[in-house]
XYZ file of C-alpha atoms in Angstrom:
688
model
C -7.713 16.769 -2.309
C -5.634 14.262 -4.263
C -2.666 12.942 -2.351
C 0.600 14.575 -3.292
C 3.243 12.508 -5.047
C 5.796 13.918 -2.639
C 6.496 11.563 0.295
C 5.967 13.586 3.448
C 4.824 11.763 6.614
C 4.988 15.085 8.540
C 5.907 13.206 11.733
C 7.670 15.296 14.367
C 7.357 13.198 17.548
C 5.809 10.134 19.205
C 4.591 10.316 22.812
C 3.582 7.622 25.319
C 0.943 8.490 27.915
C -0.388 6.064 30.555
C -3.013 6.297 33.268
C -2.794 4.181 36.392
C -4.243 4.210 39.879
C -1.756 6.937 40.775
C -2.818 9.236 37.925
C -1.731 10.203 34.425
C 1.946 9.994 33.489
C 3.915 11.306 30.543
C 6.199 8.286 30.201
C 8.295 8.733 27.067
C 8.737 10.736 23.906
C 10.916 10.475 20.856
C 12.993 12.169 19.569
C 14.527 13.419 22.823
C 14.329 17.046 21.673
C 11.484 17.176 19.132
C 11.133 20.206 16.929
C 7.902 21.721 15.681
C 8.887 20.944 12.074
C 9.649 17.497 10.637
C 13.262 16.400 11.018
C 13.208 14.679 7.654
C 12.235 17.083 4.911
C 10.697 15.794 1.678
C 13.784 16.697 -0.325
C 15.756 14.139 1.641
C 13.319 11.389 0.744
C 13.643 11.436 -3.040
C 16.566 9.034 -3.063
C 14.360 6.087 -2.154
C 12.952 5.998 -5.690
C 16.194 5.911 -7.620
C 19.130 5.110 -5.378
C 19.801 1.443 -4.789
C 23.027 -0.167 -3.757
C 24.564 -2.950 -5.752
C 22.613 -5.428 -3.622
C 19.408 -3.635 -4.490
C 18.483 -2.084 -1.137
C 17.587 1.555 -0.871
C 20.308 3.984 -0.029
C 20.664 4.320 3.723
C 19.671 7.471 5.468
C 19.062 7.964 9.154
C 19.647 10.502 11.870
C 23.318 10.264 11.054
C 25.200 9.104 8.009
C 27.726 6.860 9.670
C 25.312 4.839 11.746
C 22.468 4.341 9.321
C 23.910 1.362 7.507
C 24.318 -0.457 10.788
C 20.750 0.383 11.754
C 19.419 -0.933 8.455
C 21.481 -4.094 8.776
C 20.189 -4.552 12.301
C 16.623 -4.105 11.090
C 17.068 -6.749 8.412
C 18.636 -9.085 10.933
C 15.812 -8.620 13.438
C 12.964 -9.038 10.992
C 14.367 -12.042 9.151
C 15.136 -13.940 12.365
C 12.275 -12.663 14.478
C 10.671 -16.061 14.884
C 12.231 -19.323 15.908
C 15.461 -17.913 17.325
C 17.227 -19.571 20.227
C 17.833 -17.782 23.494
C 21.529 -17.419 22.652
C 20.742 -15.885 19.260
C 18.296 -13.472 20.845
C 20.861 -12.472 23.434
C 23.496 -11.824 20.765
C 21.009 -9.860 18.698
C 20.036 -7.868 21.761
C 23.660 -6.963 22.438
C 24.088 -5.747 18.877
C 20.851 -3.803 19.085
C 21.885 -2.108 22.319
C 25.189 -1.052 20.762
C 23.295 0.379 17.778
C 21.053 2.327 20.159
C 24.023 3.837 21.981
C 25.729 4.814 18.729
C 22.497 6.228 17.299
C 21.737 8.447 20.288
C 25.354 9.568 20.631
C 25.396 10.776 17.042
C 22.071 12.533 17.486
C 23.316 14.401 20.535
C 26.500 15.422 18.751
C 24.517 16.513 15.708
C 22.130 18.659 17.702
C 24.859 20.146 19.807
C 22.493 19.929 22.747
C 23.291 17.827 25.733
C 24.184 18.227 29.306
C 22.098 18.345 32.420
C 18.619 19.803 32.471
C 17.700 18.828 36.028
C 16.866 22.259 37.216
C 14.626 23.183 34.306
C 10.964 22.483 33.641
C 10.718 19.530 31.306
C 8.982 20.731 28.166
C 8.089 18.864 25.008
C 7.155 20.824 21.884
C 6.898 23.928 24.042
C 4.449 22.401 26.555
C 5.022 21.035 30.031
C 4.849 17.277 30.273
C 2.106 17.469 32.910
C -0.036 19.615 30.614
C 0.355 17.245 27.662
C -0.310 14.224 29.870
C -3.621 15.634 31.045
C -4.563 16.797 27.567
C -3.791 13.493 25.857
C -5.381 11.135 28.390
C -9.052 10.929 27.346
C -11.839 9.401 29.385
C -12.892 5.815 28.833
C -15.796 6.725 26.547
C -13.341 8.411 24.154
C -11.056 5.389 23.902
C -10.995 2.721 21.190
C -11.590 5.371 18.563
C -9.613 7.915 16.605
C -8.152 10.709 18.742
C -7.228 13.904 16.902
C -6.376 17.227 18.505
C -4.968 20.296 16.737
C -2.863 22.902 18.523
C -1.495 25.651 16.310
C 0.121 23.840 13.357
C 0.497 20.527 15.190
C -1.901 17.588 15.118
C -1.875 15.087 17.988
C -3.103 11.793 16.576
C -3.678 8.580 18.480
C -5.767 5.540 19.266
C -6.167 5.436 23.076
C -6.987 2.070 24.621
C -8.667 1.560 28.006
C -8.921 -1.480 30.205
C -12.288 -3.291 30.111
C -14.806 -2.810 32.953
C -13.979 -6.307 34.235
C -10.335 -5.310 34.616
C -9.059 -7.165 31.565
C -7.760 -5.944 28.219
C -9.608 -8.556 26.178
C -12.924 -10.310 26.478
C -12.366 -13.766 27.876
C -14.095 -16.568 26.048
C -13.819 -20.235 25.381
C -11.506 -21.502 22.704
C -13.240 -22.335 19.485
C -12.127 -24.297 16.489
C -8.775 -23.828 14.916
C -6.602 -20.933 16.047
C -5.228 -18.284 13.737
C -1.679 -18.387 12.440
C 0.884 -17.149 14.888
C -0.980 -18.380 17.977
C -2.604 -16.326 20.648
C -5.756 -15.609 18.662
C -4.792 -12.031 17.981
C -7.691 -11.271 15.710
C -6.124 -8.018 14.589
C -7.025 -8.349 10.973
C -5.007 -5.343 9.905
C -1.819 -6.159 11.794
C 1.067 -6.991 9.494
C 2.755 -9.590 11.672
C 5.975 -11.091 10.423
C 6.025 -14.784 9.744
C 2.892 -14.647 7.614
C 3.804 -14.003 3.972
C 0.285 -12.911 3.178
C 0.139 -10.333 5.945
C -0.215 -6.893 4.495
C -0.569 -8.330 1.038
C -3.193 -5.737 0.216
C -1.926 -2.189 0.403
C -5.235 -0.611 1.337
C -6.646 -1.602 4.749
C -9.817 -0.817 6.605
C -8.066 1.783 8.664
C -10.107 3.640 11.205
C -13.442 3.774 9.455
C -14.889 0.838 11.354
C -13.178 1.165 14.699
C -15.971 -0.216 16.842
C -16.557 -3.240 14.649
C -12.850 -3.973 14.408
C -12.313 -3.746 18.137
C -15.342 -5.851 18.948
C -13.922 -8.546 16.704
C -10.506 -7.909 18.206
C -11.838 -8.526 21.710
C -13.833 -11.593 20.768
C -10.848 -13.266 19.146
C -8.866 -13.307 22.387
C -7.951 -16.617 23.994
C -9.453 -17.600 27.320
C -6.000 -17.696 28.855
C -5.366 -14.051 27.994
C -6.886 -10.742 28.898
C -5.776 -10.372 32.509
C -4.983 -6.926 33.914
C -1.277 -6.866 34.669
C -0.422 -4.016 37.003
C -2.381 -0.877 37.806
C -2.508 0.672 34.335
C -6.009 1.496 33.113
C -5.203 3.335 29.872
C -2.312 3.840 27.508
C -2.082 6.187 24.551
C 0.655 6.322 21.907
C 0.360 9.781 20.348
C 1.839 10.690 16.971
C 2.497 14.409 16.567
C 2.262 15.665 12.990
C 2.805 18.972 11.261
C 1.067 18.424 7.900
C 0.645 21.030 5.156
C -2.641 22.861 5.548
C -4.124 21.696 2.250
C -3.141 18.072 2.902
C -3.969 17.929 6.603
C -6.932 15.559 6.362
C -5.365 13.095 3.932
C -2.014 12.988 5.730
C -3.528 12.451 9.183
C -5.985 9.834 7.945
C -3.235 7.867 6.226
C -1.038 8.016 9.311
C -3.913 6.798 11.470
C -4.974 3.992 9.137
C -1.555 2.555 8.398
C 0.569 3.281 11.465
C -1.166 4.690 14.541
C -3.997 2.211 14.911
C -1.970 -0.838 13.953
C 0.816 0.003 16.368
C -1.653 0.635 19.205
C -3.498 -2.621 18.637
C -0.246 -4.572 18.570
C 0.653 -3.043 21.935
C -2.802 -3.917 23.250
C -2.248 -7.522 22.211
C 1.026 -7.698 24.132
C -0.451 -5.880 27.135
C -3.331 -8.352 27.301
C -0.920 -11.258 27.134
C 1.526 -10.396 29.914
C 1.301 -6.684 30.759
C 4.049 -5.659 28.354
C 3.150 -1.967 28.044
C 2.782 -1.430 31.791
C 6.010 -3.309 32.505
C 7.927 -1.183 30.001
C 6.324 2.017 31.296
C 7.400 1.171 34.836
C 10.923 0.452 33.614
C 11.144 3.842 31.885
C 9.781 5.665 34.947
C 12.290 3.913 37.209
C 15.127 4.948 34.903
C 13.903 8.552 35.034
C 13.693 8.498 38.826
C 17.158 6.993 39.072
C 18.593 9.602 36.711
C 16.965 12.389 38.713
C 18.375 10.989 41.946
C 21.884 10.444 40.590
C 22.049 13.608 38.501
C 22.389 11.784 35.177
C 22.437 14.042 32.147
C 19.497 14.165 29.788
C 21.482 12.586 26.949
C 22.692 9.705 29.127
C 19.178 9.147 30.433
C 17.728 8.782 26.952
C 20.563 6.507 25.974
C 19.816 4.254 28.938
C 16.088 4.230 28.163
C 16.617 3.177 24.563
C 19.165 0.610 25.703
C 16.988 -1.039 28.362
C 13.406 -0.609 27.134
C 12.321 -2.525 24.053
C 9.146 -0.443 23.830
C 11.093 2.821 23.837
C 13.403 1.491 21.168
C 10.430 0.305 19.093
C 8.916 3.786 19.303
C 12.212 5.307 18.182
C 12.431 2.946 15.200
C 8.865 3.709 14.175
C 9.648 7.425 14.303
C 12.911 7.148 12.357
C 11.644 4.856 9.611
C 8.190 6.349 9.135
C 9.709 9.845 9.047
C 11.821 8.719 6.099
C 8.912 6.965 4.335
C 10.599 3.635 4.942
C 9.103 0.427 6.313
C 9.367 0.268 10.102
C 10.199 -3.219 11.371
C 9.872 -3.488 15.151
C 10.032 -6.411 17.566
C 7.705 -6.143 20.567
C 8.073 -8.101 23.792
C 10.665 -10.405 22.218
C 7.749 -12.138 20.521
C 5.771 -10.068 18.020
C 7.356 -8.880 14.791
C 5.455 -5.921 13.378
C 5.948 -4.052 10.099
C 4.445 -0.627 9.490
C 4.586 1.676 6.509
C 2.896 4.655 4.980
C 1.586 4.119 1.447
C 3.697 5.774 -1.199
C 3.039 6.463 -4.854
C 5.229 4.012 -6.736
C 4.792 5.606 -10.173
C 3.233 8.582 -11.923
C 1.538 8.898 -15.297
C 2.038 12.645 -15.790
C 4.906 14.924 -14.915
C 4.351 17.257 -11.946
C 3.422 20.797 -12.847
C 5.705 23.722 -12.132
C 3.825 24.421 -8.874
C 3.980 20.827 -7.609
C 6.966 19.299 -5.826
C 9.253 17.397 -8.151
C 10.136 13.776 -7.394
C 12.982 12.881 -9.779
C 13.557 9.183 -10.229
C 9.920 8.198 -9.721
C 8.901 5.772 -12.511
C 6.898 7.440 -15.261
C 4.348 5.272 -17.086
C 0.656 4.988 -17.886
C 0.732 1.186 -17.586
C -1.912 0.223 -15.033
C -0.724 -2.846 -13.157
C -4.213 -3.491 -11.780
C -5.729 -4.018 -15.212
C -8.059 -1.707 -17.053
C -11.201 -3.723 -17.441
C -13.978 -4.680 -15.072
C -13.007 -8.340 -14.926
C -9.835 -7.659 -12.960
C -10.154 -6.750 -9.296
C -8.733 -3.621 -7.757
C -6.554 -5.596 -5.346
C -5.177 -8.098 -7.844
C -2.296 -7.433 -10.189
C -3.115 -7.915 -13.851
C -2.186 -11.390 -15.054
C -0.353 -9.964 -18.061
C 2.120 -7.996 -15.913
C 5.296 -9.188 -14.250
C 7.597 -8.153 -11.405
C 10.803 -6.166 -11.538
C 12.663 -6.813 -8.288
C 14.023 -3.736 -6.550
C 16.346 -5.741 -4.318
C 18.819 -8.498 -4.940
C 16.943 -11.755 -5.543
C 19.364 -13.736 -3.382
C 18.672 -11.399 -0.479
C 14.918 -11.789 -0.913
C 15.280 -15.578 -0.956
C 17.327 -15.449 2.259
C 14.614 -13.389 3.942
C 11.977 -15.882 2.812
C 14.033 -18.851 4.023
C 14.362 -17.259 7.458
C 10.591 -17.061 7.882
C 9.781 -20.808 7.583
C 6.015 -20.533 7.088
C 3.629 -22.750 5.157
C 3.768 -20.546 2.084
C 7.501 -19.803 2.180
C 8.299 -22.608 -0.251
C 5.771 -21.370 -2.819
C 6.945 -17.785 -2.414
C 10.588 -18.765 -2.883
C 9.674 -20.859 -5.898
C 7.826 -17.932 -7.428
C 10.701 -15.505 -6.791
C 13.141 -17.892 -8.461
C 10.859 -18.378 -11.481
C 9.889 -14.723 -11.910
C 11.620 -12.989 -14.804
C 10.910 -9.454 -16.075
C 10.449 -10.904 -19.555
C 7.633 -13.296 -18.539
C 4.079 -12.397 -17.533
C 2.381 -13.899 -14.493
C 0.355 -16.139 -16.772
C 3.487 -17.416 -18.511
C 5.191 -17.996 -15.158
C 2.149 -19.934 -13.957
C 2.204 -22.139 -17.037
C 5.937 -22.783 -16.764
C 6.275 -23.537 -13.044
C 2.833 -24.913 -12.238
C 1.887 -22.396 -9.537
C -1.799 -21.383 -9.820
C -2.222 -17.935 -11.323
C -4.251 -16.642 -8.376
C -1.499 -17.604 -5.920
C 1.091 -15.901 -8.105
C -0.960 -12.702 -8.171
C -1.347 -12.756 -4.378
C 2.372 -13.337 -3.807
C 3.275 -10.652 -6.337
C 0.955 -8.193 -4.585
C 2.669 -9.036 -1.311
C 6.130 -8.314 -2.738
C 4.951 -5.050 -4.281
C 3.333 -3.961 -1.017
C 6.547 -4.481 0.922
C 8.554 -2.630 -1.735
C 10.556 -5.639 -2.809
C 9.393 -5.353 -6.413
C 7.457 -3.211 -8.862
C 4.831 -4.416 -11.315
C 5.658 -3.661 -14.956
C 4.613 -4.905 -18.390
C 7.018 -7.671 -19.486
C 10.035 -6.148 -21.203
C 10.656 -7.171 -24.812
C 13.401 -6.372 -27.264
C 10.918 -5.268 -29.942
C 9.326 -2.661 -27.680
C 10.540 0.935 -27.698
C 12.236 2.445 -24.649
C 13.477 5.989 -24.094
C 15.209 7.923 -21.348
C 12.561 8.794 -18.776
C 11.680 12.516 -18.665
C 11.599 12.105 -14.877
C 15.013 10.425 -14.619
C 17.192 11.631 -11.757
C 20.450 12.371 -13.542
C 22.033 13.537 -10.296
C 22.281 9.881 -9.306
C 24.096 8.939 -12.486
C 27.558 9.252 -10.963
C 26.620 6.742 -8.257
C 24.980 4.334 -10.707
C 27.875 4.213 -13.176
C 30.179 2.175 -10.860
C 27.317 -0.229 -10.117
C 26.587 -0.583 -13.828
C 30.248 -1.152 -14.650
C 30.469 -3.884 -12.021
C 27.399 -5.654 -13.396
C 28.136 -5.210 -17.113
C 31.888 -4.631 -17.452
C 32.214 -5.698 -21.104
C 29.154 -3.962 -22.549
C 28.427 -0.394 -23.626
C 29.056 2.261 -20.970
C 25.968 3.620 -19.270
C 26.347 7.219 -20.573
C 26.679 5.981 -24.155
C 23.613 3.773 -23.859
C 21.574 6.646 -22.433
C 22.755 8.799 -25.331
C 21.476 6.211 -27.806
C 18.129 5.986 -26.025
C 17.837 9.781 -26.129
C 17.822 9.829 -29.928
C 15.011 8.997 -32.310
C 12.818 6.325 -30.693
C 13.607 2.853 -31.984
C 12.812 -0.693 -30.878
C 15.300 -1.755 -28.231
C 16.491 -4.530 -30.547
C 18.169 -1.828 -32.664
C 20.713 -1.332 -29.853
C 21.494 -5.045 -29.409
C 24.599 -6.005 -31.444
C 23.667 -9.658 -31.959
C 21.311 -12.400 -30.871
C 23.909 -13.659 -28.391
C 23.874 -10.263 -26.650
C 20.090 -10.246 -26.210
C 19.901 -11.705 -22.642
C 22.583 -9.320 -21.365
C 20.961 -6.281 -22.957
C 17.575 -7.213 -21.534
C 19.237 -7.281 -18.105
C 20.617 -3.813 -18.830
C 17.134 -2.661 -19.766
C 15.780 -4.035 -16.486
C 18.552 -2.136 -14.669
C 17.593 1.129 -16.380
C 13.894 0.701 -15.589
C 14.636 -0.307 -11.987
C 16.516 2.934 -11.384
C 14.009 5.130 -13.200
C 16.382 5.975 -16.050
C 14.265 4.488 -18.841
C 10.589 4.053 -19.553
C 8.646 2.295 -22.255
C 7.343 4.419 -25.109
C 4.058 2.780 -26.011
C 1.867 3.121 -29.094
C -1.829 3.938 -28.885
C -4.151 3.673 -31.871
C -7.538 4.906 -33.062
C -9.607 3.817 -36.061
C -10.118 6.573 -38.625
C -13.060 6.476 -41.017
C -12.114 8.229 -44.240
C -14.539 10.251 -46.329
C -14.227 7.666 -49.101
C -15.571 4.953 -46.775
C -18.433 7.184 -45.672
C -19.287 8.089 -49.270
C -19.267 4.428 -50.318
C -21.555 3.427 -47.440
C -23.921 6.305 -48.210
C -24.050 5.361 -51.900
C -24.818 1.765 -50.991
C -27.649 2.868 -48.732
C -29.115 5.059 -51.483
C -29.077 2.151 -53.925
C -30.819 -0.010 -51.373
C -33.548 2.612 -50.914
C -34.070 2.977 -54.678
C -34.477 -0.791 -55.089
C -36.890 -1.822 -52.316
C -37.486 -5.524 -51.927
C -40.923 -6.519 -53.370
C -42.830 -9.790 -52.790
C -41.674 -12.619 -55.055
C -43.498 -12.325 -58.423
C -45.669 -15.052 -59.874
C -43.520 -17.173 -62.256
C -46.183 -17.152 -64.948
C -46.647 -13.380 -64.856
C -42.905 -12.898 -64.799
C -42.517 -14.962 -67.985
C -45.210 -13.023 -69.791
C -43.820 -9.582 -68.954
C -40.199 -10.453 -69.417
C -39.827 -8.994 -72.887
C -41.666 -5.787 -71.979
C -39.431 -5.269 -68.936
C -36.294 -5.544 -71.011
C -37.450 -2.817 -73.356
C -38.216 -0.502 -70.415
C -34.792 -1.108 -68.826
C -33.010 -0.175 -72.039
C -34.904 3.119 -72.207
C -34.236 3.941 -68.532
C -30.547 3.163 -68.914
C -30.203 5.661 -71.724
C -31.946 8.356 -69.658
C -29.881 7.648 -66.525
C -26.633 7.801 -68.471
C -27.387 11.219 -69.870
C -28.562 12.607 -66.495
C -25.572 11.279 -64.540
C -23.135 12.786 -67.033
C -24.771 16.169 -66.548
C -24.812 16.062 -62.715
C -21.620 14.158 -61.918
C -19.552 17.294 -61.257
C -22.089 18.750 -58.816
C -22.491 15.446 -56.955
C -18.734 15.064 -56.432
C -18.363 18.553 -55.011
C -21.323 18.018 -52.669
C -19.769 14.760 -51.365
C -16.464 16.412 -50.599
C -18.222 19.004 -48.459
C -20.661 16.574 -46.834
C -18.208 13.891 -45.610
C -15.144 14.354 -43.403
C -12.711 11.949 -41.777
C -13.658 10.975 -38.230
C -12.550 8.638 -35.417
C -14.599 5.817 -33.918
C -14.149 6.303 -30.180
C -15.341 2.849 -29.088
C -15.133 0.508 -32.077
C -16.181 -2.553 -30.036
C -19.390 -0.695 -29.112
C -20.024 0.821 -32.524
C -23.369 2.312 -33.519
C -25.260 1.063 -36.576
C -23.690 3.584 -38.956
C -20.215 2.971 -37.429
C -20.748 -0.762 -37.898
C -21.521 -0.109 -41.567
C -18.280 1.842 -41.898
C -16.302 -0.969 -40.239
C -17.913 -3.550 -42.522
C -16.949 -1.498 -45.565
C -13.354 -1.186 -44.276
C -12.969 -4.960 -43.896
C -14.947 -6.034 -46.971
C -11.950 -6.643 -49.224
C -9.699 -8.205 -46.539
C -8.883 -11.946 -46.380
C -10.863 -14.037 -43.859
C -7.885 -14.537 -41.496
C -7.259 -10.789 -41.363
C -10.951 -10.186 -40.630
C -10.893 -12.716 -37.785
C -7.808 -11.166 -36.182
C -9.185 -7.665 -36.668
C -12.350 -8.612 -34.782
C -10.185 -9.752 -31.844
C -8.059 -6.619 -31.582
C -10.640 -3.987 -32.491
C -11.471 -3.325 -28.813
C -7.904 -2.096 -28.264
C -8.104 0.539 -31.014
C -9.704 3.258 -28.902
C -6.582 5.147 -27.762
C -6.769 3.722 -24.245
C -4.807 0.513 -24.730
C -1.190 0.176 -25.754
C -0.642 -1.756 -28.965
C 2.255 -3.585 -27.307
C -0.036 -5.417 -24.894
C -2.348 -6.861 -27.568
C -0.090 -9.818 -28.305
C 0.265 -10.698 -24.613
C -3.392 -10.277 -23.753
C -4.864 -12.053 -26.771
C -2.190 -14.694 -27.223
C -1.491 -13.502 -30.763
C 1.955 -13.507 -32.294
C 3.462 -10.042 -32.570
C 3.995 -10.481 -36.296
C 0.270 -11.218 -36.734
C -0.615 -8.037 -34.855
C 1.707 -6.079 -37.128
C 0.199 -7.810 -40.181
C -3.352 -6.846 -39.210
C -2.448 -3.257 -38.433
C -0.506 -3.068 -41.681
C -3.548 -4.247 -43.636
C -5.538 -1.350 -42.175
C -2.688 1.139 -42.269
C -4.766 3.769 -44.044
C -7.433 3.605 -41.350
C -5.278 3.659 -38.173
C -3.925 6.751 -36.399
C -1.040 6.258 -33.946
C 0.194 8.258 -30.976
C 3.223 7.570 -28.779
C 3.240 8.092 -25.035
C 4.815 6.589 -21.960
């Protein structure tokens, strides 16, 4: 089944199970009181597509309204300064993080209205005893290092259990070879999106869980000889994601969650466990806190607050749950060393409006422009060179994030971000700033993947833009103050939307003067960024009229009546010249009288025999279609014929006329001149 456009991770809880020499333990779960239905319903997720603050970041939403902004700010702080921080900076950041954790859990407890002591009750999670779930979710060694999926009622328990190696290590020990991978430690986790590497996660689609054995074999072999020791008595750990997906989307939702979140998170934990026993150390810390709370009679709410405050693994699990549940990017920091970013893929735009039976996603960009190109020469994972980026966040903020990373490619990425304009294609940017086109496409794909930007056709004042049929007008009252702050002296936002709602016109018709053009193009970028406007593009087909068909048919009949004979002998031709002239005069008289008698019948037959038609693929025309095209261009000037031959492949209804000039390097006025010369043979249709 095709994936729904509605963002719905269906995540209801995350569990941590470990097995040690003393048996299986249910160590931790989040949220503290999970429900059998997702906490974050799809209707609460729509704002991510249309609501941006004045700085460009998505509107905050978390377990509570008052604390979410602080959480988001803390996330940005942690991920932009994850590497290269001093001990003092890390300590300060840790203090801020702990205060965020306390505030977050306090608000959750107050919101649920459930707290207090539960010492005397059986501890149950999702209606099951912890001991039962621990035994159920702790598979044998032969079932580890592969996808784990178990369905109970409407819930799906999804995980990637990892077991210690037979030699007691978590990674195969081997000699160092050659040059290490970026980030040190020889992780080898090809699908881990580790911060500090701008190219990490640059491609949205990963291998996922389809080649688990091959991936893990490579993962083990890439370990350093100094790593892999067994720290502690733990022999297995299993991070379990509990989902409640819709029945018709169960397979697609669970597979996406496994590919993009579950497996990557588990392998990152395995890397840290192999290095210094991080998972076992954190599990012991959580168990000690539970034992202490049980001994001292600490309330359940206070216990969970202490766990999140003192265990970085527990806090990382909570952040993964909160952010993934809201279809946001989860940025976590493991073992004070590894920055990890996880996200579920989302549909960034749609080409058709949802039907009445499908969930509506107002604010989602509506366009048929394919940013990955529409011919075989452009790869699936590479943005089309004739597109550009529209940043969804403030450019200054993006540059600050890049500067905080300090990697080899940070300078090129920052240079590209500064040079990128929504009015210039990637090819034009490459020519102007000197960055190779391939590098620009890779960096652009990276920014799109991490939701910093969206790929669009370059905006132009001569193109036509209208109010998007999928615009979220409920957000208009929040966007008006932002618009007024950005463009205080220009037309009010409601008035501009009213103008765009009228008869479609080129955007230049709304620009008062040439001096206003840059400002109005910025306004247009603002409208597209927030899903209020979309480009109305023109598509064209070549129509063959009955007159063209009749002329070609008449020419073919004349050619058949006058077959080409071998060249006559000059002497014989001279002798029979006078006789031939006499015969031609007689035949001409006869033909004239016959044609006058039958002309009426022939005309009526032609009208019935020939009808207008469309050439579906003019650049792959058949022999008869080629004859029609030749007849259409016969009377045109040579320069028009040459330009027509270049643009004819776009006249099949599948390519927007607006992209011809950019793709072929032809001036827009020349494109209009060619299409005007063939105005009687071109049919137009407008669509987003």
